[in-house]
Coordinates of C-alpha atoms (C1' of nucleotides) in Angstrom, one line a residue:
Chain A
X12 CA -2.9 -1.3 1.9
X13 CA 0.6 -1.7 3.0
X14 CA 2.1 1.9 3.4
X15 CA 5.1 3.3 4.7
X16 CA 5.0 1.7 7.8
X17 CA 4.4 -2.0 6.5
X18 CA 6.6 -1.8 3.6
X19 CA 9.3 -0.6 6.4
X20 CA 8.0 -3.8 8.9
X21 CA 8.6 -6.3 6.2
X22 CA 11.9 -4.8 5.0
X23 CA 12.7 -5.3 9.0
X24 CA 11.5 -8.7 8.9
X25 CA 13.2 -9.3 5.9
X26 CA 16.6 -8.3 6.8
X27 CA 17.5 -11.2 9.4
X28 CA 16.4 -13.9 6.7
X29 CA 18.0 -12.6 3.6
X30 CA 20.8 -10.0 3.8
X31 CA 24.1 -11.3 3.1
X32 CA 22.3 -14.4 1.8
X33 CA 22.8 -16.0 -1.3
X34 CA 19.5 -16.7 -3.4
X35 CA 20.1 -20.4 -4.3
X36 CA 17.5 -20.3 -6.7
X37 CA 14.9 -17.9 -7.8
X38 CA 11.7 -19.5 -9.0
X39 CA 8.5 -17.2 -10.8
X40 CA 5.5 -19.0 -11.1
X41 CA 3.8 -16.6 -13.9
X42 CA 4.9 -14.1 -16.2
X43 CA 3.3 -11.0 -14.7
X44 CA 2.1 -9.3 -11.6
X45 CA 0.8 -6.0 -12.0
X46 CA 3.0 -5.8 -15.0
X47 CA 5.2 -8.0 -16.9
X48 CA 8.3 -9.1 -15.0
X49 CA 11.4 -8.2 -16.9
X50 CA 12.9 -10.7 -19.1
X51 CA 15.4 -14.0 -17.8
X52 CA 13.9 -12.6 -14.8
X53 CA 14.7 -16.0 -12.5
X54 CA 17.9 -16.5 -14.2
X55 CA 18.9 -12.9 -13.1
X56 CA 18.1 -13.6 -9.5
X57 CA 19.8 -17.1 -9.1
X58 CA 23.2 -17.4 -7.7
X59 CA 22.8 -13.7 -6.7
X60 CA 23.7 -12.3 -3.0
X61 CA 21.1 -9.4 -1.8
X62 CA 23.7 -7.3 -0.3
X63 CA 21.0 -5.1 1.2
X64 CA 17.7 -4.3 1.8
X65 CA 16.3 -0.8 1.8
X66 CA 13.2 1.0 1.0
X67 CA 12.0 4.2 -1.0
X68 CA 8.3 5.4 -0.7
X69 CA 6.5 2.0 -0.4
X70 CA 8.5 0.0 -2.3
X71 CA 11.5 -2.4 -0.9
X72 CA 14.7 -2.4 -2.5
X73 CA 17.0 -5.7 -3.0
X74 CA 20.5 -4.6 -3.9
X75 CA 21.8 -7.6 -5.0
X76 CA 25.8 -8.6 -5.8
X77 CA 25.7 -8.3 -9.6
X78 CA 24.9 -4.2 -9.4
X79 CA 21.5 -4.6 -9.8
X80 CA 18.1 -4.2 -7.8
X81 CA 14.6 -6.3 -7.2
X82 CA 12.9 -3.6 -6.9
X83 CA 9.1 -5.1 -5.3
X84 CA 6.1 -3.4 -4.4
X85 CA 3.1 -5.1 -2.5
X86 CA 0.5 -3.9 -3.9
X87 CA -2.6 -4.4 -2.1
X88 CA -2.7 -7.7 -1.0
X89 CA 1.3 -8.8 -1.2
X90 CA 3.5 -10.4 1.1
X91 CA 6.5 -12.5 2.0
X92 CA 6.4 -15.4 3.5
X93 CA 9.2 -16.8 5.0
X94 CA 9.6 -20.5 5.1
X95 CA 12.4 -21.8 7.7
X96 CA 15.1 -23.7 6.6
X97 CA 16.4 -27.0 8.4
X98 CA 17.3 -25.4 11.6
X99 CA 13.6 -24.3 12.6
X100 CA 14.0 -21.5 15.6
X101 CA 11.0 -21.0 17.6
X102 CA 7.6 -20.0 16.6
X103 CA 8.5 -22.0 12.9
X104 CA 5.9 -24.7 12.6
X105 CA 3.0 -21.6 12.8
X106 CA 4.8 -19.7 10.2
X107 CA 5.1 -22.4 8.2
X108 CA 1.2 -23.1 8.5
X109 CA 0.3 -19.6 7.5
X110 CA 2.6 -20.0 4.3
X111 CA 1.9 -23.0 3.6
X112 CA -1.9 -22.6 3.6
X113 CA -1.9 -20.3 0.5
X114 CA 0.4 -21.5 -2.3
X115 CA -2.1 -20.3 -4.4
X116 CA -1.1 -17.1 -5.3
X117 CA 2.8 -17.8 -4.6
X118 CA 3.9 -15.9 -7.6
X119 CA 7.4 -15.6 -7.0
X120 CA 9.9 -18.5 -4.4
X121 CA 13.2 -17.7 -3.9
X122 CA 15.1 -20.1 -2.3
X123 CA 17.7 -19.1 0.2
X124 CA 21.1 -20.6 1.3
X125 CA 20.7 -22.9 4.4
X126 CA 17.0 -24.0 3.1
X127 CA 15.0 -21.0 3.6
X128 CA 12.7 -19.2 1.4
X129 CA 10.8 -16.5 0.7
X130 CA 8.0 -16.5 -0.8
X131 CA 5.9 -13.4 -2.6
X132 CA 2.0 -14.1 -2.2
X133 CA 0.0 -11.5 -4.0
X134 CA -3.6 -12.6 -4.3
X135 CA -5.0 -9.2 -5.9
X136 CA -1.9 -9.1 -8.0
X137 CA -1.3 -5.0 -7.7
X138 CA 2.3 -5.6 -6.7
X139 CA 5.1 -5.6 -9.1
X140 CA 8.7 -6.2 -9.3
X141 CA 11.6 -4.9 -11.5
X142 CA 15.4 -5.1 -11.9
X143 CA 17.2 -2.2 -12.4
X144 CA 20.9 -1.0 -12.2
X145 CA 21.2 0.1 -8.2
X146 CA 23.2 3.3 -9.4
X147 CA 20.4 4.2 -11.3
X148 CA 17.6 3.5 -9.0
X149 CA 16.6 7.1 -9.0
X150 CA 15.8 6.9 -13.1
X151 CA 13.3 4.0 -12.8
X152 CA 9.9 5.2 -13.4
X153 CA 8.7 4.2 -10.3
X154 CA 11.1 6.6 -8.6
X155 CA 11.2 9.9 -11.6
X156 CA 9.2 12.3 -9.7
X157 CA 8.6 11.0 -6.2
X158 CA 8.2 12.7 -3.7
X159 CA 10.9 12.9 -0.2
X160 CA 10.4 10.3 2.1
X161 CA 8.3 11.9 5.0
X162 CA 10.5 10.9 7.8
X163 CA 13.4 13.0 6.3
X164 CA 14.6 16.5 6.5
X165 CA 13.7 16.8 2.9
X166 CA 10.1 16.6 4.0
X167 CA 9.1 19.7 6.0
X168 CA 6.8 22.7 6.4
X169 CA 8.7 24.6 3.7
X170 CA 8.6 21.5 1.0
X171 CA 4.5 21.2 1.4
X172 CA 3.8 24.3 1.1
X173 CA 5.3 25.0 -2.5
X174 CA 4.3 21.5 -3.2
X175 CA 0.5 22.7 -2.4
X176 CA 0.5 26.3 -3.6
X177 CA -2.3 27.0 -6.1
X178 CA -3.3 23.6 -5.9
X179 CA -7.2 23.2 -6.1
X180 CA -7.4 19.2 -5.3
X181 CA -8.4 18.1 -1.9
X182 CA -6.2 17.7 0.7
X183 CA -7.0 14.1 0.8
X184 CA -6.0 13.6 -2.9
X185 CA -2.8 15.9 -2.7
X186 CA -1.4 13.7 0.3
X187 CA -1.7 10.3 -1.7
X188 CA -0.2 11.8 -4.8
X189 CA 3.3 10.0 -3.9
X190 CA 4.9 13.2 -6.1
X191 CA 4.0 15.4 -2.8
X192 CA 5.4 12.9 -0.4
X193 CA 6.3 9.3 -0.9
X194 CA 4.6 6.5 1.1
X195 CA 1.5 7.8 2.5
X196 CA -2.0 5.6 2.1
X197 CA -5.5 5.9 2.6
X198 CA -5.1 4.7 6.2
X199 CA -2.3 7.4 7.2
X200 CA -3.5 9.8 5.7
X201 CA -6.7 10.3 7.1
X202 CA -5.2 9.4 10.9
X203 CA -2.5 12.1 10.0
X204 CA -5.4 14.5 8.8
X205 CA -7.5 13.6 12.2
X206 CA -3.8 14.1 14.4
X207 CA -3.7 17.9 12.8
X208 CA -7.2 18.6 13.2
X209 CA -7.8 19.5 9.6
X210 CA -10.5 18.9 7.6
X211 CA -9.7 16.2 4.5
X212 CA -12.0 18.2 2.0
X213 CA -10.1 21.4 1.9
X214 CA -8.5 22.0 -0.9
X215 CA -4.5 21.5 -0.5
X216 CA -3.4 25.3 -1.8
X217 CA -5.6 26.6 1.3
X218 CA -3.2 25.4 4.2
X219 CA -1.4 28.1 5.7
X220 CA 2.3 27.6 6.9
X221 CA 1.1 26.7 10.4
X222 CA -1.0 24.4 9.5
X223 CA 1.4 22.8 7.0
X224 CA 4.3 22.5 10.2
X225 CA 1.9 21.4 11.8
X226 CA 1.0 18.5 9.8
X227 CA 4.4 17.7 8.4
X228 CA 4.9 16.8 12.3
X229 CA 1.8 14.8 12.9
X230 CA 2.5 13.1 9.4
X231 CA 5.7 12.3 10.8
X232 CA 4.9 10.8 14.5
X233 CA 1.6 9.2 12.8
X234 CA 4.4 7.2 10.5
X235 CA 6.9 6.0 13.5
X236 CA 4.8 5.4 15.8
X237 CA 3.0 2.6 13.4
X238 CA 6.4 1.4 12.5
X239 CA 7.3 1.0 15.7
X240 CA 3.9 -0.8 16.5
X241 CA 5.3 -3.3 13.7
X242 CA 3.1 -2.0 11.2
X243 CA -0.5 -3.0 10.6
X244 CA -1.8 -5.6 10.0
X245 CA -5.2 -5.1 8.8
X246 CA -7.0 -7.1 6.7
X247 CA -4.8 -9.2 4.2
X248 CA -1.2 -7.8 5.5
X249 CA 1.2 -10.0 7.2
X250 CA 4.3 -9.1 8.7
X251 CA 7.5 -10.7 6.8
X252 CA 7.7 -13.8 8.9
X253 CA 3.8 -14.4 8.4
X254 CA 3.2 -12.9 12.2
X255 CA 0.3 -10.8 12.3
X256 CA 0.7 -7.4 13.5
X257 CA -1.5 -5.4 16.0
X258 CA -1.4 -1.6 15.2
X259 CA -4.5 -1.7 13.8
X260 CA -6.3 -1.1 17.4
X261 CA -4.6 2.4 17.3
X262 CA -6.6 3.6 14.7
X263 CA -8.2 6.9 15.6
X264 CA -10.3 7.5 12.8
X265 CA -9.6 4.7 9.7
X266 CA -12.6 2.4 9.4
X267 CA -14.0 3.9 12.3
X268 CA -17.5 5.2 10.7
X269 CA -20.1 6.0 13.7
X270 CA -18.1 5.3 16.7
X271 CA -17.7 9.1 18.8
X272 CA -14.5 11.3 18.3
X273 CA -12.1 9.8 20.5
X274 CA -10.6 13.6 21.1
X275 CA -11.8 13.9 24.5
X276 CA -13.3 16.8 24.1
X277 CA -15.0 16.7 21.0
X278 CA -18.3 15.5 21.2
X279 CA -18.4 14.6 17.0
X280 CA -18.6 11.3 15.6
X281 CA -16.4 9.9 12.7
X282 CA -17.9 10.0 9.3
X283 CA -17.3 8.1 6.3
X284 CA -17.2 10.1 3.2
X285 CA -16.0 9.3 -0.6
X286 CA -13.2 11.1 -1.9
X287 CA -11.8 10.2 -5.6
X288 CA -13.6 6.9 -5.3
X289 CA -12.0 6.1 -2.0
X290 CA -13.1 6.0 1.7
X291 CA -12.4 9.2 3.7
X292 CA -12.9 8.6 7.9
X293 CA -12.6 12.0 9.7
X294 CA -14.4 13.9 12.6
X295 CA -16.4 16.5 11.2
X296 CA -17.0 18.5 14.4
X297 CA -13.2 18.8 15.3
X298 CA -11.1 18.7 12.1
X299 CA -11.3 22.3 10.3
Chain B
dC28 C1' -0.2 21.6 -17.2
dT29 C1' -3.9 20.0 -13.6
dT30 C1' -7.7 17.3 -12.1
dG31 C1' -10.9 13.6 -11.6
dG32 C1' -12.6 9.2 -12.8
dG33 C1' -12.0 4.4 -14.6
dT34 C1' -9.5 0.3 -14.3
dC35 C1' -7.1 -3.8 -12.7
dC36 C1' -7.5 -8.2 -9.3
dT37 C1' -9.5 -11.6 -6.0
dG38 C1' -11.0 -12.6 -1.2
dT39 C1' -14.2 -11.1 2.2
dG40 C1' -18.4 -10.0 4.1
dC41 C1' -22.9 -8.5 3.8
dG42 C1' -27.9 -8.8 2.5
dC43 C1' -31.5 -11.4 0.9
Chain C
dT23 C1' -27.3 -22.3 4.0
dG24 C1' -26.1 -20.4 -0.3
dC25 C1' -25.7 -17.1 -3.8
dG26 C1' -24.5 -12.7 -5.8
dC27 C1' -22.6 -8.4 -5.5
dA28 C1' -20.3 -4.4 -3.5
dC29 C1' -16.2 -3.3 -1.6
dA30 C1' -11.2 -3.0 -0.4
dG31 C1' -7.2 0.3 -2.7
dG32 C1' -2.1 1.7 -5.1
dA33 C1' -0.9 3.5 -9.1
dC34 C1' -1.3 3.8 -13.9
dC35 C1' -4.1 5.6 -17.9
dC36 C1' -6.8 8.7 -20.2
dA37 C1' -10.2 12.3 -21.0
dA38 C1' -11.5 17.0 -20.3

DNA sequence: CTTGGGTCCTGTGCGC
DNA sequence: TGCGCACAGGACCCAA
């Protein structure tokens, strides 16, 4: 559930608590997420500095002082928490309750210079990490193949429409394939596809080029303007610090079944349909 | 090659 | 009130 936008809230969140820092000690708690973590993996994180924290598609990127990167993805139900260190600022004690209420699945500590840490909570276990060479980011097999991230120039009118030609999936399906465009979820997607006013069950090699500048822009504001809301925070996500965040009420379409269109005037009501196993919410009346 | 369906995982929420 | 089960979904895996 975490897309673009709340990958890029916690890598915000993130920033203030562990950039520049030095990770005192790393602790992992089992021996896999998703996948099996790579070998001596706490040994290789201890004593290390992250440098800097970016992102690419939804995953963040930890470059860390040694020339490599934690690579971490969230998965479904993944977080960090972030555990104050002696010098609590404000708000502390509740963000220490929300962390401190789970433990459970607290798969990964790393303990942070000045008594800080963070701390990866994954219930579903769907997220991973890695370390790989930072120079070679681009080779890891997370990365071969993806798509541009859709709030750069390399994502445009021009790029989706070769990247659809001929293509006889459904829209739907072609925007989560993160070898179109990197980042997108089942929540921004359909809220892009309601923005453009196109219908999720066409097939992707039937958009023409207006339709495909059109929706390379709505993909686009669709993204920032739910990173700028602080990302969502439905469900089982939570913000970096534990803070829950509130762009969930600006959902047009997502988890909407029943309610009316809220395009003013479209008389339609959202409908909930299944789409490679997973929930589509569109307007059928107004989205073509 | 493309495409679609199955699978993993656990907490939540619904119906009975 | 409690139990059981469907559901949530990102991305890999495999079959056709």
């Amino acid at each position: 559930m975490p897309e673009l936008p709340e990958v890029e809230t916690v890598r915000r969140g993130l920033i203030p608590e562990l950039e520049g820092r030095l990770i005192v000690k790393a602790i992992q708690n089992r021996p896999d997420l998703r996948w099996p973590l790579p070998d001596r993996f706490a040994e290789r994180l201890t004593g290390r500095r992250v440098e800097r924290i970016g992102r690419r598609g939804k995953y963040l990127l930890l470059d860390l002082d040694n020339g490599e990167t934690l690579i971490v993805h969230l998965g479904m139900s993944g977080r960090f928490l972030i555990h104050s260190g002696a010098q609590t600022k404000k708000g502390a004690n509740f963000h220490q309750s929300v962390g401190e209420a789970s433990g459970k699945h607290d798969h990964v500590v790393l303990e942070i210079e000045g008594g800080g840490r963070a701390v990866f909570n994954d219930a579903r276990r769907f997220g991973a990490m890695d370390l790989w060479p930072t120079d070679d980011i681009e080779t890891h097999k997370f990365f071969a193949g993806m798509g541009p991230e859709p709030l750069s120039n390399a994502f445009n009118a021009q790029h989706l429409l070769e990247e659809f030609e001929g293509r006889k999936t459904s829209l739907k399906a072609a925007l989560l394939d993160q070898r179109r465009v990197a980042g997108l979820g089942n929540i921004y997607v359909c809220e892009a596809l309601f923005g453009a006013k196109i219908c999720p069950t066409r097939t992707a090699g039937s958009l023409s080029a207006k339709e495909c500048t059109l929706l390379t822009r709505v993909i686009r504001e669709v993204l920032q303007t739910a990173i700028d809301a602080g990302g969502s925070s439905l469900r089982d996500f939570h913000g970096a610090s534990g803070e829950l965040g509130y762009f969930q009420h600006a959902f047009k379409v997502y988890d909407r079944e029943g309610v009316a269109c809220p395009r003013r005037r479209c008389s339609g009501e959202i409908e909930r349909i299944v789409q490679s196993a997973r929930s589509t919410y569109y307007c059928p009346t107004c989205q073509i």
